mmCIF file of the C-alpha atoms, coordinates in Angstrom:
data_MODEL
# 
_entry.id   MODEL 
# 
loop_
_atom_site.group_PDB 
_atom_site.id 
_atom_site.type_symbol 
_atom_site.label_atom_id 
_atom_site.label_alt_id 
_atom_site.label_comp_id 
_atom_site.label_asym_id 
_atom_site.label_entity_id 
_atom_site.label_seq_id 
_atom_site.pdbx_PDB_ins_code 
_atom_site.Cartn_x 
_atom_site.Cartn_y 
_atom_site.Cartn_z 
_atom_site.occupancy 
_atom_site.B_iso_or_equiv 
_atom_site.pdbx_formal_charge 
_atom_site.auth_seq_id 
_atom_site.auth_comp_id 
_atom_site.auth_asym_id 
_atom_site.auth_atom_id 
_atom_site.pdbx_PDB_model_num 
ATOM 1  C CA . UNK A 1 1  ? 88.142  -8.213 153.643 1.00 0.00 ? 1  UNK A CA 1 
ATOM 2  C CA . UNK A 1 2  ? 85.130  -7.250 156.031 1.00 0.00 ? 2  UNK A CA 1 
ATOM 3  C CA . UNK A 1 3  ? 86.274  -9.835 158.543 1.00 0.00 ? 3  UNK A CA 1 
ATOM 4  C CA . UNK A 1 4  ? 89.447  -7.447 158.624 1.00 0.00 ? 4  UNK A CA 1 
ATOM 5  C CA . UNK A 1 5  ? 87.760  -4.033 159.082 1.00 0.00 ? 5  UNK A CA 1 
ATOM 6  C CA . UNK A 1 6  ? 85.768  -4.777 162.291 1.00 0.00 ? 6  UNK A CA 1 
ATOM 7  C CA . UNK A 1 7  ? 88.351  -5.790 164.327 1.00 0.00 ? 7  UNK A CA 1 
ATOM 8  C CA . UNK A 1 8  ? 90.854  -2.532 163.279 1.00 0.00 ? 8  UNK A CA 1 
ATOM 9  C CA . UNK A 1 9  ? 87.410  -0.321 163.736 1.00 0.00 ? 9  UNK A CA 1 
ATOM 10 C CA . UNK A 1 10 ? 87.294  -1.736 167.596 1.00 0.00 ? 10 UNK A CA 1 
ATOM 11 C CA . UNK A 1 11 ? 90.753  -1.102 167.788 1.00 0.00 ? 11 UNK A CA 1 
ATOM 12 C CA . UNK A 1 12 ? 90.879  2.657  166.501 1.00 0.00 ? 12 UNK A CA 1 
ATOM 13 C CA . UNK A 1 13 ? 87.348  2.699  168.996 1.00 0.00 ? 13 UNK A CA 1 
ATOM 14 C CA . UNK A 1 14 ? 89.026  1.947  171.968 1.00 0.00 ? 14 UNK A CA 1 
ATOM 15 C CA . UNK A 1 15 ? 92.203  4.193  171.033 1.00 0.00 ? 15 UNK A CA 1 
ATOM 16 C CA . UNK A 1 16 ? 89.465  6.694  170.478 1.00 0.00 ? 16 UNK A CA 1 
ATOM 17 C CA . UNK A 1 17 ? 88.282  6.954  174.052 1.00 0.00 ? 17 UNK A CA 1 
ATOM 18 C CA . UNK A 1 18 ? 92.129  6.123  175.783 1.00 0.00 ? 18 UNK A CA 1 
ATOM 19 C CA . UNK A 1 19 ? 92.805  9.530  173.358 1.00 0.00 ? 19 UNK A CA 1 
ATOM 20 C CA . UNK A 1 20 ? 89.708  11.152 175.497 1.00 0.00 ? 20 UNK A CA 1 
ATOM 21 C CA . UNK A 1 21 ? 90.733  10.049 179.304 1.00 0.00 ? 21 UNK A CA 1 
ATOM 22 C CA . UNK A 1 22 ? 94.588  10.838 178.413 1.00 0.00 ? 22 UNK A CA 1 
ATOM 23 C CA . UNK A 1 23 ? 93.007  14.798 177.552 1.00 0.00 ? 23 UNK A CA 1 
ATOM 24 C CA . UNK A 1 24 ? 92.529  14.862 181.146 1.00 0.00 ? 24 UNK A CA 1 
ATOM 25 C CA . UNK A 1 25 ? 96.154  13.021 182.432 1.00 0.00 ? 25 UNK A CA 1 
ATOM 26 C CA . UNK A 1 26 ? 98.770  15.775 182.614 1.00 0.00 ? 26 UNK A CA 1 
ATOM 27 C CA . UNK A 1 27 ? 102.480 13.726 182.782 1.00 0.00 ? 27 UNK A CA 1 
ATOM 28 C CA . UNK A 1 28 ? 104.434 14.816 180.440 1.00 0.00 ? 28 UNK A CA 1 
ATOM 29 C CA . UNK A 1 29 ? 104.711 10.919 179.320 1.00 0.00 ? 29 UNK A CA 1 
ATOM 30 C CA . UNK A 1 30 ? 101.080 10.996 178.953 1.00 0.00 ? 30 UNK A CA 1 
ATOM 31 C CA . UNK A 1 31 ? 101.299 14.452 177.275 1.00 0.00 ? 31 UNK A CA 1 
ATOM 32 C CA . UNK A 1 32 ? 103.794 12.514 174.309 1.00 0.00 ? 32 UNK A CA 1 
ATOM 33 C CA . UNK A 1 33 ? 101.243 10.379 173.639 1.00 0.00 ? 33 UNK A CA 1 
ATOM 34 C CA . UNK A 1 34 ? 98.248  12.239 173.993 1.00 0.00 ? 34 UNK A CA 1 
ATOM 35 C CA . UNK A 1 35 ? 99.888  14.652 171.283 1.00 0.00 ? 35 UNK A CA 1 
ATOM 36 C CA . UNK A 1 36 ? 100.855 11.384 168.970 1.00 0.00 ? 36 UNK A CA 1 
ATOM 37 C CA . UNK A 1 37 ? 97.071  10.132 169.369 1.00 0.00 ? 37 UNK A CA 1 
ATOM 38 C CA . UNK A 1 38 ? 95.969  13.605 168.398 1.00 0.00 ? 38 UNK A CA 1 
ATOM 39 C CA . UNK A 1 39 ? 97.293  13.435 165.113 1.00 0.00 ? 39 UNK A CA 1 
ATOM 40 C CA . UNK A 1 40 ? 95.462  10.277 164.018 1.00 0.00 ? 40 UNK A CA 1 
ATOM 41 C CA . UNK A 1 41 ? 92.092  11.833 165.638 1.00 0.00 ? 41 UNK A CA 1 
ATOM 42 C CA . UNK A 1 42 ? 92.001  15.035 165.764 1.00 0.00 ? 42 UNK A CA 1 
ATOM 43 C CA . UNK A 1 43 ? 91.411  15.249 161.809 1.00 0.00 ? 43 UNK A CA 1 
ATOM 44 C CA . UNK A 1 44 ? 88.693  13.006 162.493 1.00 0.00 ? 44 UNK A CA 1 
ATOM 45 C CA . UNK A 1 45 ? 87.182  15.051 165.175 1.00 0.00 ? 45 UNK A CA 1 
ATOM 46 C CA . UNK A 1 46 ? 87.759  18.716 164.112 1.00 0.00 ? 46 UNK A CA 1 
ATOM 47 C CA . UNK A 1 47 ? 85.603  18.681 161.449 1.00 0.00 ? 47 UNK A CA 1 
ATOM 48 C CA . UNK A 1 48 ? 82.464  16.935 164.100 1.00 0.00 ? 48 UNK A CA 1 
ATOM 49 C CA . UNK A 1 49 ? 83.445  19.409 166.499 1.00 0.00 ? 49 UNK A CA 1 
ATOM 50 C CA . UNK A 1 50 ? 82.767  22.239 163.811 1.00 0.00 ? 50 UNK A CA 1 
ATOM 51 C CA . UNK A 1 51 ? 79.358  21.003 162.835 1.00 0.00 ? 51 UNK A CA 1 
ATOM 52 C CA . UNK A 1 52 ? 78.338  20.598 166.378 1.00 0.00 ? 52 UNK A CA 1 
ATOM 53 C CA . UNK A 1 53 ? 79.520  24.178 167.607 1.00 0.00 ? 53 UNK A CA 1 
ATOM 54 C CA . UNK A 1 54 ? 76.407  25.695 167.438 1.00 0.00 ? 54 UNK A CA 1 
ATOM 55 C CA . UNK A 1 55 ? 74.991  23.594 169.551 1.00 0.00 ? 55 UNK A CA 1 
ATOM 56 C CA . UNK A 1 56 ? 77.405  22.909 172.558 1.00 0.00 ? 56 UNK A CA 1 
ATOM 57 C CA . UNK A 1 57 ? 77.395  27.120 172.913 1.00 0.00 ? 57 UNK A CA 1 
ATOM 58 C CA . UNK A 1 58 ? 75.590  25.918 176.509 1.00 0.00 ? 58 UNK A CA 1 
ATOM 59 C CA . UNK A 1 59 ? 77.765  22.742 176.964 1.00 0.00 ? 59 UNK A CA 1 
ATOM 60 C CA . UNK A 1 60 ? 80.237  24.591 179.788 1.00 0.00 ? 60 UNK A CA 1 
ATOM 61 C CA . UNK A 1 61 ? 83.020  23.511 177.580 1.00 0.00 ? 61 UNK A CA 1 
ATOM 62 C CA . UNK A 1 62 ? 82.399  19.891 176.824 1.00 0.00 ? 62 UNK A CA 1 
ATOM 63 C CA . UNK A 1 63 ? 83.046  18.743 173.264 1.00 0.00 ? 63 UNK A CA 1 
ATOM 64 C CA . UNK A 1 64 ? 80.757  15.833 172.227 1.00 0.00 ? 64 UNK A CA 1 
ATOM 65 C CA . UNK A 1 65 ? 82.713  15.194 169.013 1.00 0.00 ? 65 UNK A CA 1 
ATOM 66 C CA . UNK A 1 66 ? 84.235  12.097 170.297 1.00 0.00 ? 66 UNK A CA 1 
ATOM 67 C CA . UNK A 1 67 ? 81.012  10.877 171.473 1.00 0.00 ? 67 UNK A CA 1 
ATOM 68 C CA . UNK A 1 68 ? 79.504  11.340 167.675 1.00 0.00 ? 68 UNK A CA 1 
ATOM 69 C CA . UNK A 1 69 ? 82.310  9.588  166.440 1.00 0.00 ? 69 UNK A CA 1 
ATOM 70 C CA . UNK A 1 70 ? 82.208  6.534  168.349 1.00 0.00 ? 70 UNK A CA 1 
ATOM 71 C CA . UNK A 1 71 ? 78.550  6.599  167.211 1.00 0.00 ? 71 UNK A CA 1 
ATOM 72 C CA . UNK A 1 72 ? 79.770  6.699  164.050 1.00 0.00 ? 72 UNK A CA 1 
ATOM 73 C CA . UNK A 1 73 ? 82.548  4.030  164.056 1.00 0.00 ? 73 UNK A CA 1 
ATOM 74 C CA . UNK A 1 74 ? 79.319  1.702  165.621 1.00 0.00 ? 74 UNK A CA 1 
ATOM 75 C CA . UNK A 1 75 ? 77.322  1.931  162.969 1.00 0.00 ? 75 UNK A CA 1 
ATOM 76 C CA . UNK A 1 76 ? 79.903  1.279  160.627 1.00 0.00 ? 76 UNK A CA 1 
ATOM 77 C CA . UNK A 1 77 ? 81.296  -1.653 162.777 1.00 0.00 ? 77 UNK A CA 1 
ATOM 78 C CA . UNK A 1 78 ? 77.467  -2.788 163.013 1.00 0.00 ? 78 UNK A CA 1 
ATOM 79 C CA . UNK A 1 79 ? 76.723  -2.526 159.069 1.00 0.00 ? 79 UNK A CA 1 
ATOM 80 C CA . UNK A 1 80 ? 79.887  -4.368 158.228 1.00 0.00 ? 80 UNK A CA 1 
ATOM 81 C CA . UNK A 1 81 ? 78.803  -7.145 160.142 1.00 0.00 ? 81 UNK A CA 1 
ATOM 82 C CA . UNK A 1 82 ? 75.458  -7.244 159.291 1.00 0.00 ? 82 UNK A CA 1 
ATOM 83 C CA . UNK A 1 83 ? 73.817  -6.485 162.811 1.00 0.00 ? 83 UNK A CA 1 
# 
């Protein structure tokens, strides 16, 4: 069962930061998916991007959420495979 989990927690990784370079593509192609790949992270990332609001008032706009949650999906990925 944990043999499983790493590889699909690379794969939702690396969807994870295509999802953050297609936020700054603007074809309406890459618009389609960007919107489909928004609704498998953005629940994910809302609720980071909440808790870290208070301290990106300064960041000129950047949101760091996906940055936590790559963090995140590491240490998982690391833990499940026991370092």
């Amino acid at each position: 069962m944990l043999s499983i989990l790493v590889p699909i927690i690379e794969i939702f990784s690396w969807g994870l930061i295509f999802y953050c370079i297609l936020s700054f593509v603007r074809t309406p192609n890459s618009i389609k998916l960007y919107t489909t790949l928004g609704k498998v992270y953005r629940p994910l990332l809302d609720p980071i991007s909440n808790l870290l609001a208070p301290l990106q008032k300064g960041a000129m706009g950047l949101d760091f959420s996906p940055l936590v949650l790559l963090l995140l999906l590491d240490f998982v990925k690391r833990s499940l495979s026991g370092f």
